[in-house]
mmCIF file of C-alpha atoms and ligand atoms in Angstrom:
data_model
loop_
_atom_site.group_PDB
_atom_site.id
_atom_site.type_symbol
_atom_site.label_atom_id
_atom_site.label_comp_id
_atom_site.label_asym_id
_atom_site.label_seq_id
_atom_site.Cartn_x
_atom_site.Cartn_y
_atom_site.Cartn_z
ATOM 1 C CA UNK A 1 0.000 0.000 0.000
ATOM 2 C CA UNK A 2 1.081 3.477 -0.518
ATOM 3 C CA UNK A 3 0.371 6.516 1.127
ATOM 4 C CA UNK A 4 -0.182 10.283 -0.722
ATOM 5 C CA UNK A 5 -0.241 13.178 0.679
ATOM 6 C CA UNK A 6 -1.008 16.316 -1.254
ATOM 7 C CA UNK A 7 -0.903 20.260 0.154
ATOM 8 C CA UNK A 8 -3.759 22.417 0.002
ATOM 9 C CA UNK A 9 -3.274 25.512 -2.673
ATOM 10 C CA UNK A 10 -4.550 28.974 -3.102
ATOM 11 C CA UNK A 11 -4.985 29.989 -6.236
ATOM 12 C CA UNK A 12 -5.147 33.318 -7.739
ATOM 13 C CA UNK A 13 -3.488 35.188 -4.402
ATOM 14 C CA UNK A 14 -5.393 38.850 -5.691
ATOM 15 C CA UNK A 15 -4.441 39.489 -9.158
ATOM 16 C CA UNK A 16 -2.998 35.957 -10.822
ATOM 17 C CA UNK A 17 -6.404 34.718 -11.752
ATOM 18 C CA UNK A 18 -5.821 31.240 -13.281
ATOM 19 C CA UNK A 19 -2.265 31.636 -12.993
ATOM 20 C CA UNK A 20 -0.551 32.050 -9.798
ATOM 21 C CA UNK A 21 -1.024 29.787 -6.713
ATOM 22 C CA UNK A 22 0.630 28.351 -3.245
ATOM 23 C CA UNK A 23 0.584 25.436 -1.710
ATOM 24 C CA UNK A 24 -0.161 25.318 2.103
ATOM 25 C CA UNK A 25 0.629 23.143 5.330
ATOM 26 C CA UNK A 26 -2.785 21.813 5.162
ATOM 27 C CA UNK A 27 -2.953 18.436 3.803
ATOM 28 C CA UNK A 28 -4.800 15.137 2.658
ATOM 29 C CA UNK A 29 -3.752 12.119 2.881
ATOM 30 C CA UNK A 30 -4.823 8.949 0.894
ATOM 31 C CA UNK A 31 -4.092 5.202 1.738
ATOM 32 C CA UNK A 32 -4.047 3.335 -1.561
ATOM 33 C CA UNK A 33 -3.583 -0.079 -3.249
ATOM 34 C CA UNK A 34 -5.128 -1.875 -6.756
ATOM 35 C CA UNK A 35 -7.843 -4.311 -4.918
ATOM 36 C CA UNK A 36 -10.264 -6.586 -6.877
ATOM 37 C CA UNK A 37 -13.150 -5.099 -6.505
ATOM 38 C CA UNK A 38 -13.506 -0.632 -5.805
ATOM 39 C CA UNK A 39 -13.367 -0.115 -1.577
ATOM 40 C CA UNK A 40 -13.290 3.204 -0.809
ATOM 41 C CA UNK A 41 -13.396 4.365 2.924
ATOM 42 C CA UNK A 42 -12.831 8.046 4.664
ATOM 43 C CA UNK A 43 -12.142 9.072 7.968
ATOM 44 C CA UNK A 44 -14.311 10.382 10.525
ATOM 45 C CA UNK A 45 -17.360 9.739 9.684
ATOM 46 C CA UNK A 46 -16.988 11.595 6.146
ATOM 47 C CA UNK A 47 -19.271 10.735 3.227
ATOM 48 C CA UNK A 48 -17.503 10.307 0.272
ATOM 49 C CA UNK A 49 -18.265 8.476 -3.015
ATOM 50 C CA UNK A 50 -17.280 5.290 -2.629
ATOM 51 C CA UNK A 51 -18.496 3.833 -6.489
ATOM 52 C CA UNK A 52 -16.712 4.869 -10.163
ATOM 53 C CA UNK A 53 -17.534 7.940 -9.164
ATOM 54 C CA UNK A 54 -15.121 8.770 -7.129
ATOM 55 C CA UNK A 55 -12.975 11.588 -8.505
ATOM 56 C CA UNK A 56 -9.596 10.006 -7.247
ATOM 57 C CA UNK A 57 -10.480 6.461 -8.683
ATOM 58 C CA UNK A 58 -11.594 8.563 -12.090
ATOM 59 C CA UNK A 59 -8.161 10.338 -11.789
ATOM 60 C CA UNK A 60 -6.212 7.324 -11.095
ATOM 61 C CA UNK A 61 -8.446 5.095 -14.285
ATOM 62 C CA UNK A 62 -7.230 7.757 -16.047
ATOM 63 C CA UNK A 63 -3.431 7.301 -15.389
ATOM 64 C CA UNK A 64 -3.846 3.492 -15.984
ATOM 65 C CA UNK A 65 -5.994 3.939 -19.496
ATOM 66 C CA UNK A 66 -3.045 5.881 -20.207
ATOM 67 C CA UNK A 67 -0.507 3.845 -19.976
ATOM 68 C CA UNK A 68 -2.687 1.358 -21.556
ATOM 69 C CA UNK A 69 -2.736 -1.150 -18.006
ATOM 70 C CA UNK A 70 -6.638 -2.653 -17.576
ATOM 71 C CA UNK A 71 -7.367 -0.466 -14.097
ATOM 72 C CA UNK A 72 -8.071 -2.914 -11.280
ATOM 73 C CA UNK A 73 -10.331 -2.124 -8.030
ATOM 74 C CA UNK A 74 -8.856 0.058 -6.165
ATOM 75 C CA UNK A 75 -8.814 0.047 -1.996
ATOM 76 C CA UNK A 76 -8.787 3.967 -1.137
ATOM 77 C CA UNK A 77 -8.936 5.515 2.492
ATOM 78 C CA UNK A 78 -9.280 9.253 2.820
ATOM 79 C CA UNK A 79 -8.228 11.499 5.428
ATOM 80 C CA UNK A 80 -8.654 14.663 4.860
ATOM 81 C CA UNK A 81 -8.118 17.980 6.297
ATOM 82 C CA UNK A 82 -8.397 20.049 3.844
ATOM 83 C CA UNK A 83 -12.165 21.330 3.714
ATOM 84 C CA UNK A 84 -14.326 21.218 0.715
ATOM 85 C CA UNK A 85 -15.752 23.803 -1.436
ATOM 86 C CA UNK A 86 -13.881 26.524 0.689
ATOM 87 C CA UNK A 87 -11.753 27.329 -2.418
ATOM 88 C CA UNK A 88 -8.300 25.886 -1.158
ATOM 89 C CA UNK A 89 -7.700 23.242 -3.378
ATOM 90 C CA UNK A 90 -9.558 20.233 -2.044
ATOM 91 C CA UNK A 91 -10.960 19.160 -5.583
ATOM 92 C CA UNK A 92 -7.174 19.517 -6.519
ATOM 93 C CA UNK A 93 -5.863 17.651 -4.072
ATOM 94 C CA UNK A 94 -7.965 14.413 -5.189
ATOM 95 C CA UNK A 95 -7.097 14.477 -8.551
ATOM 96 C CA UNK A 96 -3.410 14.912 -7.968
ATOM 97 C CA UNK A 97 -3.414 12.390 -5.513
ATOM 98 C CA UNK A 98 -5.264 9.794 -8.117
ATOM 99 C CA UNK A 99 -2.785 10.925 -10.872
ATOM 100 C CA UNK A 100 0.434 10.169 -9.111
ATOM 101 C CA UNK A 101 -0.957 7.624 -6.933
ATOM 102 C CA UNK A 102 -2.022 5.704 -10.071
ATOM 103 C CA UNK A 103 1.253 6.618 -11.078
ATOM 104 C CA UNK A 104 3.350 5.166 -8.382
ATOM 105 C CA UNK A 105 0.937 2.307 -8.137
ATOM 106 C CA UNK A 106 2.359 1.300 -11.920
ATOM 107 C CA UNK A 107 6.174 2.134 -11.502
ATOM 108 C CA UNK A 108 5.979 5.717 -12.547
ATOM 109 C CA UNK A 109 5.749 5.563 -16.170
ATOM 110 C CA UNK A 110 4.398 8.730 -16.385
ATOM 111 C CA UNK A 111 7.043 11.999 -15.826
ATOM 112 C CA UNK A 112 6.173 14.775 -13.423
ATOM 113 C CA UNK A 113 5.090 16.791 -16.629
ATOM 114 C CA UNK A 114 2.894 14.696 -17.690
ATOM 115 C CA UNK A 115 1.424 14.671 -14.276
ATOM 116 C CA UNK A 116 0.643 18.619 -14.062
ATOM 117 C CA UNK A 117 -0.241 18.421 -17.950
ATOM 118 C CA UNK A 118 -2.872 15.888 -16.805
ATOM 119 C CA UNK A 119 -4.008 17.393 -13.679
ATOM 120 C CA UNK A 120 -4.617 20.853 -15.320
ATOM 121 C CA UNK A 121 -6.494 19.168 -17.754
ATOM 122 C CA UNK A 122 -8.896 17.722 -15.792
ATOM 123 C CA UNK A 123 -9.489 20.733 -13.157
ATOM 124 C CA UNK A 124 -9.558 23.073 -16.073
ATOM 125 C CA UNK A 125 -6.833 25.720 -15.128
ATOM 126 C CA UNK A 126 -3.368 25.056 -13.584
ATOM 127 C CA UNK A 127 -3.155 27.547 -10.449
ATOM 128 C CA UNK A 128 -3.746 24.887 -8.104
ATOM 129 C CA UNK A 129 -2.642 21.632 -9.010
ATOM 130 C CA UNK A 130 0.797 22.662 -10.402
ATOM 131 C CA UNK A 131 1.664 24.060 -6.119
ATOM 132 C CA UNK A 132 -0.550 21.378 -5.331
ATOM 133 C CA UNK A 133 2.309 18.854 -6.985
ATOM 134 C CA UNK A 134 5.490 20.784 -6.793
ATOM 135 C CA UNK A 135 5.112 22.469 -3.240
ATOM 136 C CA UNK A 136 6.159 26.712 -2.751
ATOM 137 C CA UNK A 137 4.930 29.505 -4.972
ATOM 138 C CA UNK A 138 3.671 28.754 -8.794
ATOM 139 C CA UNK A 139 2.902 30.614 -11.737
ATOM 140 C CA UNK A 140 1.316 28.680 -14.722
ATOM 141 C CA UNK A 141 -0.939 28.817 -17.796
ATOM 142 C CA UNK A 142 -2.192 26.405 -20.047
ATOM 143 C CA UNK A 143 -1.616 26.145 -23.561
ATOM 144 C CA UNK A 144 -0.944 23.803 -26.684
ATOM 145 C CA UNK A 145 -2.489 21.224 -24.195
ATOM 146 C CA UNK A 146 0.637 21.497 -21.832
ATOM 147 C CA UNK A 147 1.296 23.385 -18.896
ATOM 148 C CA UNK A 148 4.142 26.345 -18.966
ATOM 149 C CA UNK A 149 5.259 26.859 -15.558
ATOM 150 C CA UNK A 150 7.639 28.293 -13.091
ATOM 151 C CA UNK A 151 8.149 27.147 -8.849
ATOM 152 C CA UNK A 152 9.395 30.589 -8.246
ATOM 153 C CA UNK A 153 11.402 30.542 -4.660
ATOM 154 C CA UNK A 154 10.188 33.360 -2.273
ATOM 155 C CA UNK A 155 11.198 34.719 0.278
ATOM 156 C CA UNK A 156 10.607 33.068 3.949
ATOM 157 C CA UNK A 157 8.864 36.291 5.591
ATOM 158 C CA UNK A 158 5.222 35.206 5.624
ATOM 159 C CA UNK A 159 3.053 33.705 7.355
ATOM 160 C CA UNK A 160 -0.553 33.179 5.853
ATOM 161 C CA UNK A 161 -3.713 33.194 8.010
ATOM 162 C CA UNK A 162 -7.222 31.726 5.796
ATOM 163 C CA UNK A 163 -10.607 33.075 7.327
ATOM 164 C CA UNK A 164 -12.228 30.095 6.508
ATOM 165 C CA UNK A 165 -16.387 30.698 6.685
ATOM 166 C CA UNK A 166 -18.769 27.772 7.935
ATOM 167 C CA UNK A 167 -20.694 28.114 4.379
ATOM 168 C CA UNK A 168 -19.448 26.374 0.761
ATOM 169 C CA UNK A 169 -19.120 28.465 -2.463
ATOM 170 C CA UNK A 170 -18.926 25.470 -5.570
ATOM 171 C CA UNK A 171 -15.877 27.076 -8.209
ATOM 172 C CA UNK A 172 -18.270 26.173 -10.755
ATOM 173 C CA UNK A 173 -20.943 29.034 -9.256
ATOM 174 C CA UNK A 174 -18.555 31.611 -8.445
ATOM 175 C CA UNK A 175 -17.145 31.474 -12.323
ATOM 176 C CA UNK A 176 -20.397 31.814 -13.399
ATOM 177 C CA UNK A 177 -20.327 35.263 -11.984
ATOM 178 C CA UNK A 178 -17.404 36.535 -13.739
ATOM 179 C CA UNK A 179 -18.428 38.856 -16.603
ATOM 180 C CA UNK A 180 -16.969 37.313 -20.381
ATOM 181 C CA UNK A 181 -15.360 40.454 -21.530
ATOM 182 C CA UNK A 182 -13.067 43.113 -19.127
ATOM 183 C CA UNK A 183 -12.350 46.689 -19.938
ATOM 184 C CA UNK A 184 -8.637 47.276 -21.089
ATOM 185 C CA UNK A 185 -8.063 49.192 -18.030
ATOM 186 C CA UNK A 186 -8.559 46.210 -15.924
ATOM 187 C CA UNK A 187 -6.231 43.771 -17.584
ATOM 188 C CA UNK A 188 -4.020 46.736 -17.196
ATOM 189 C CA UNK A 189 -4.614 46.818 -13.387
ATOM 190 C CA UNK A 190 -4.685 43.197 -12.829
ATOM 191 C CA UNK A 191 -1.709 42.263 -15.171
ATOM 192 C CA UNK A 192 0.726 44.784 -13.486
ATOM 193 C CA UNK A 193 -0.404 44.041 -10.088
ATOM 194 C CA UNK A 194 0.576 39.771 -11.551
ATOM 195 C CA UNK A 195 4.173 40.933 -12.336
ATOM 196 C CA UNK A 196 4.797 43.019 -8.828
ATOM 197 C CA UNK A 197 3.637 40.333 -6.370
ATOM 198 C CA UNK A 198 5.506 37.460 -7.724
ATOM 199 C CA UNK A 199 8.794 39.888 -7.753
ATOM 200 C CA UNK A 200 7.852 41.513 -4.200
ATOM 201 C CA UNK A 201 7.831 37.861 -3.107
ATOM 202 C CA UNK A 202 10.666 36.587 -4.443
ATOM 203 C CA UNK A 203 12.539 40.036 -2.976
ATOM 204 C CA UNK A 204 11.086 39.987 0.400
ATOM 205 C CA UNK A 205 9.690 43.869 -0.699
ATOM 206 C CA UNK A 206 6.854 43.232 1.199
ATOM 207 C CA UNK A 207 5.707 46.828 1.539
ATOM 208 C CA UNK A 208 4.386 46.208 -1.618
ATOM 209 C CA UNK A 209 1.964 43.388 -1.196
ATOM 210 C CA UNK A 210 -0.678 46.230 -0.283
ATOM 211 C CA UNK A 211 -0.829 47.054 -3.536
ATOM 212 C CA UNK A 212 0.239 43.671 -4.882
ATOM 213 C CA UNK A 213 -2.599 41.880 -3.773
ATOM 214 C CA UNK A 214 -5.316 43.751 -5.407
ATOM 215 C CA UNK A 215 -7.687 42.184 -8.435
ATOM 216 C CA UNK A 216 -10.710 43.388 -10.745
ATOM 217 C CA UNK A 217 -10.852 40.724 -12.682
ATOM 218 C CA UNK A 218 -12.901 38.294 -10.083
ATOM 219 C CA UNK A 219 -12.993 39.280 -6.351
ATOM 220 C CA UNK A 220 -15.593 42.093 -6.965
ATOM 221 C CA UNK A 221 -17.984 40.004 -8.866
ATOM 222 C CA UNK A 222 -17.659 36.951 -6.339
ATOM 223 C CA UNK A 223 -18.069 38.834 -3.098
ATOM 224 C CA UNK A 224 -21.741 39.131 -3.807
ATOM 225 C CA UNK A 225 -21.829 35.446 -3.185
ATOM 226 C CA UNK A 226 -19.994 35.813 0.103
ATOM 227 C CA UNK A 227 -21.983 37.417 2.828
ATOM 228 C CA UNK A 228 -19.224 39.797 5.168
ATOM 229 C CA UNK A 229 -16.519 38.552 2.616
ATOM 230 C CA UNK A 230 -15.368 42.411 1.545
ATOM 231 C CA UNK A 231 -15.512 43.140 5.543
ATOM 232 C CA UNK A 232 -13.128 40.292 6.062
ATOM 233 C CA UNK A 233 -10.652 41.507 3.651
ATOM 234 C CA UNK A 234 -11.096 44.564 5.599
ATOM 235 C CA UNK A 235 -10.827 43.457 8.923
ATOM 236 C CA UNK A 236 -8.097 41.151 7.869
ATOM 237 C CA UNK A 237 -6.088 43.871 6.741
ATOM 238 C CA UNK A 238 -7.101 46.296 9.347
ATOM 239 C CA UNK A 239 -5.562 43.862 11.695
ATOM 240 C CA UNK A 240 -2.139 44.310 10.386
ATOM 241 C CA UNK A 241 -2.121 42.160 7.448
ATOM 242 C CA UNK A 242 0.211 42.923 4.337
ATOM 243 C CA UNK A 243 -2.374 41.883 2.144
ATOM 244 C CA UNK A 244 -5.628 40.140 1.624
ATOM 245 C CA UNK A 245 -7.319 38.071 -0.923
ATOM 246 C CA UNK A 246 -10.070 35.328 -1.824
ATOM 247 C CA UNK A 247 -8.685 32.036 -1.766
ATOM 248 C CA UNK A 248 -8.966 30.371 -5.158
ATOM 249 C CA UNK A 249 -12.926 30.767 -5.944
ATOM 250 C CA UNK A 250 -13.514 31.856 -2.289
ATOM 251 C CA UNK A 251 -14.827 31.769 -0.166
ATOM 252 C CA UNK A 252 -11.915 31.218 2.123
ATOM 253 C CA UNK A 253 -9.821 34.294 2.071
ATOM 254 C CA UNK A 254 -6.401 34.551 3.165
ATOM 255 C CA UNK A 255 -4.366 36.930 5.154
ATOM 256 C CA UNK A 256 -0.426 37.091 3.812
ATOM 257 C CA UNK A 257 0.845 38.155 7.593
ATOM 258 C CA UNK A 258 5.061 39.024 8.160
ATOM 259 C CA UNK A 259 5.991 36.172 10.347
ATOM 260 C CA UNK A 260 7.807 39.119 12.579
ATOM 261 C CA UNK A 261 4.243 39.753 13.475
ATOM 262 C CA UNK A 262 3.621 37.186 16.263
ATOM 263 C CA UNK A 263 1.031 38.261 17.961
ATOM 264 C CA UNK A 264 -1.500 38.649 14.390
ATOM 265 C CA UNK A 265 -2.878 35.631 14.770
ATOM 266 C CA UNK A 266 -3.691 35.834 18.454
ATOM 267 C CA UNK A 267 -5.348 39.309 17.779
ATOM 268 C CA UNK A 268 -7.145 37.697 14.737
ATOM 269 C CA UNK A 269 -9.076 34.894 16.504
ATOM 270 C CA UNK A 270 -9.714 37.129 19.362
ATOM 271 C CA UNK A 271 -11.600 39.440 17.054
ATOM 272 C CA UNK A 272 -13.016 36.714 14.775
ATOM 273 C CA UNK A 273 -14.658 35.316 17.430
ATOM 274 C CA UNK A 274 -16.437 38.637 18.795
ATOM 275 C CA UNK A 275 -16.862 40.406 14.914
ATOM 276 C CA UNK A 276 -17.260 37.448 12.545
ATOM 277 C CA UNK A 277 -18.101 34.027 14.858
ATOM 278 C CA UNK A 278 -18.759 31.869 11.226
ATOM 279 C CA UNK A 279 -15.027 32.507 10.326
ATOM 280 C CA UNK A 280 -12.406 30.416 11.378
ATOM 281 C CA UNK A 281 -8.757 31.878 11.403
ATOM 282 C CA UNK A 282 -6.213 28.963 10.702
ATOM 283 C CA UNK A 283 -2.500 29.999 10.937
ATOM 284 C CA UNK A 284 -0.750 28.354 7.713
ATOM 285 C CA UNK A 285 2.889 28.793 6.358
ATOM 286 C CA UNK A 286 4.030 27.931 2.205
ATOM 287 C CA UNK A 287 4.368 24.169 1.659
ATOM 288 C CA UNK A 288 7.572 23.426 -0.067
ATOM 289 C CA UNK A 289 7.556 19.543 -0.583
ATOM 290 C CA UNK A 290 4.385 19.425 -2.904
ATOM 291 C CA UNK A 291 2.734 15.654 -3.368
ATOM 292 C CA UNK A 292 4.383 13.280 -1.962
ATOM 293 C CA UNK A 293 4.032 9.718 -2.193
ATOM 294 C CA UNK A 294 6.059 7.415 0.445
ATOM 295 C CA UNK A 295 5.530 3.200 1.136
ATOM 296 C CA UNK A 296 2.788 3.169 3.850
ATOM 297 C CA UNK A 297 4.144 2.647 7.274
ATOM 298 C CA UNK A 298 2.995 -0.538 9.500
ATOM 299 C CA UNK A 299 0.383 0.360 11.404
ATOM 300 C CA UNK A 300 -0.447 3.446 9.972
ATOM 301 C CA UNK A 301 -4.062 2.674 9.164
ATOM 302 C CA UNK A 302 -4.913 1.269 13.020
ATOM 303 C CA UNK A 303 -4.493 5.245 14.029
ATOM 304 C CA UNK A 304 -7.208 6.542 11.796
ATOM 305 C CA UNK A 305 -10.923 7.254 12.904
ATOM 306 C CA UNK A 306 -12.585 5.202 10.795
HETATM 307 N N1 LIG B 1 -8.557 30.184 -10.617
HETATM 308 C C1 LIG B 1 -9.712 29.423 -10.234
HETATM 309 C C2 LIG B 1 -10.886 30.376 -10.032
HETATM 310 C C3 LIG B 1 -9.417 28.684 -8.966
HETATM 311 O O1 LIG B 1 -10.674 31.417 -9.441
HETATM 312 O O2 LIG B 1 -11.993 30.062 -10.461
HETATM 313 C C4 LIG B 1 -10.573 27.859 -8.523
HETATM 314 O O3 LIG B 1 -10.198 26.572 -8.312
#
């Protein structure tokens, strides 16, 4: 049996809509082996589809069609902590972890590339799943069927905190709300704002990220389907945050805090819990492994809840 574990991602982080993304210290982790028939199991008490339909055993038919290998059941046990529908990668995370579990299941025949190639494919843009493989900071796009990409190395001076609401927003809603055509002036705003983040964080200039952070191309249409979400930004950044932005498709949004700033947190979930009770602040910090897939350890599976 092996075990996966793949990082939670943020996509977008203000202004790289369908581009940039992070991966976080927030993880799931799947238990996995080719069975005879399809068992699929999750911790705690978690419904999840446990037929064909499952999205990892789709990912993972996927890899074997691929490589041309007749896909045998599959025994899969889920634990996961990274919540769904919040908009920090948990739909990511499953296919990535079917891709390279598949993958590693069959003697990796398949390269890394081919991997993220696959994985963007199927989610539809790259910004999470290509963090979501290779760990740290990513910028990506799609194109000729292949993902272009870049792990850009930033600096270690951040801490990020997510606000993450007790309600779901699906990706597939909140896209819906994005108007088809822009005005000139907002690719102009959104574009520039693309190019000074990812250098401010590769610098450490983080004076900039209040600037840096900002988008037009999908935060203003989405927070209409996020009751308080503009006053979270707000308090979030009133708080002392560098910057502050919706989380992939929201509606998690995320605090980029300096890690000199000990005490943000502290101050965050103290007001949280007075101002905004149905948001949960969750300290994070940049994941730099990515998906990893190890041999399962002995008794791993006799210390899950399930
Ligand atoms: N870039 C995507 C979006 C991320 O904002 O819709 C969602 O997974």
């Amino acid at each position: 049996m092996i075990t996966v574990r793949v990082p939670a991602t943020s996509a977008n982080m203000g202004p790289g809509f369908d581009s940039i993304g992070i991966a976080l210290n927030l993880y799931n982790t799947f238990y996995m082996e080719e069975n005879d028939s399809i068992e699929i199991f999750a911790t705690h008490g978690e419904h999840v589809p446990s037929d064909e339909s499952n999205l990892i055993y789709q990912c993972a038919k996927r890899v074997y069609d691929i490589c041309g290998k007749p896909m045998p059941g599959l025994k899969l046990i889920e634990d996961c902590d990274i919540p769904q529908t919040r908009g920090l990668g948990s739909s990511s995370a499953c296919t990535v972890a079917g891709l390279i579990g598949a993958n590693a299941l069959l003697g990796n025949p398949l390269h890394q590339e081919n991997i993220i190639d696959l994985a963007a494919a199927i989610e539809g843009h790259p910004d999470n799943s290509t963090p979501a493989i290779l760990g740290g900071f990513c910028t990506s796009l799609l194109e000729y069927g292949k993902v272009w990409s870049v792990r850009v190395p930033i600096a270690d001076k951040l801490d990020f905190v997510a606000f993450i609401p007790n309600f779901e927003l699906s990706t597939e809603k909140a896209r819906q709300a994005i108007p088809r055509t822009i005005p000139h002036k907002d690719a102009v705003f959104n574009l520039s704002r693309a190019a000074l983040l990812t250098g401010s964080l590769v610098t450490g200039d983080l004076h900039n990220l209040m600037v840096a952070a900002g988008d037009c191309l999908h935060q203003p249409y989405r927070f209409g389907l996020i009751p308080d979400g503009e006053e979270v930004v707000k308090s979030a950044k009133g708080l002392g945050a560098l910057g502050a932005f919706l989380s992939g498709a929201g509606p998690t949004i995320i605090a980029m805090v300096d890690k000199e700033d000990k005490t943000y947190y502290s101050r965050a979930c103290m007001y949280f819990a007075e101002r905004f009770p149905n948001w949960k602040p969750v300290l994070l910090s940049c994941d730099e492994v990515g998906a990893l897939v190890t041999p399962t350890e002995e008794g791993a599976l006799d210390k899950l809840d399930l």
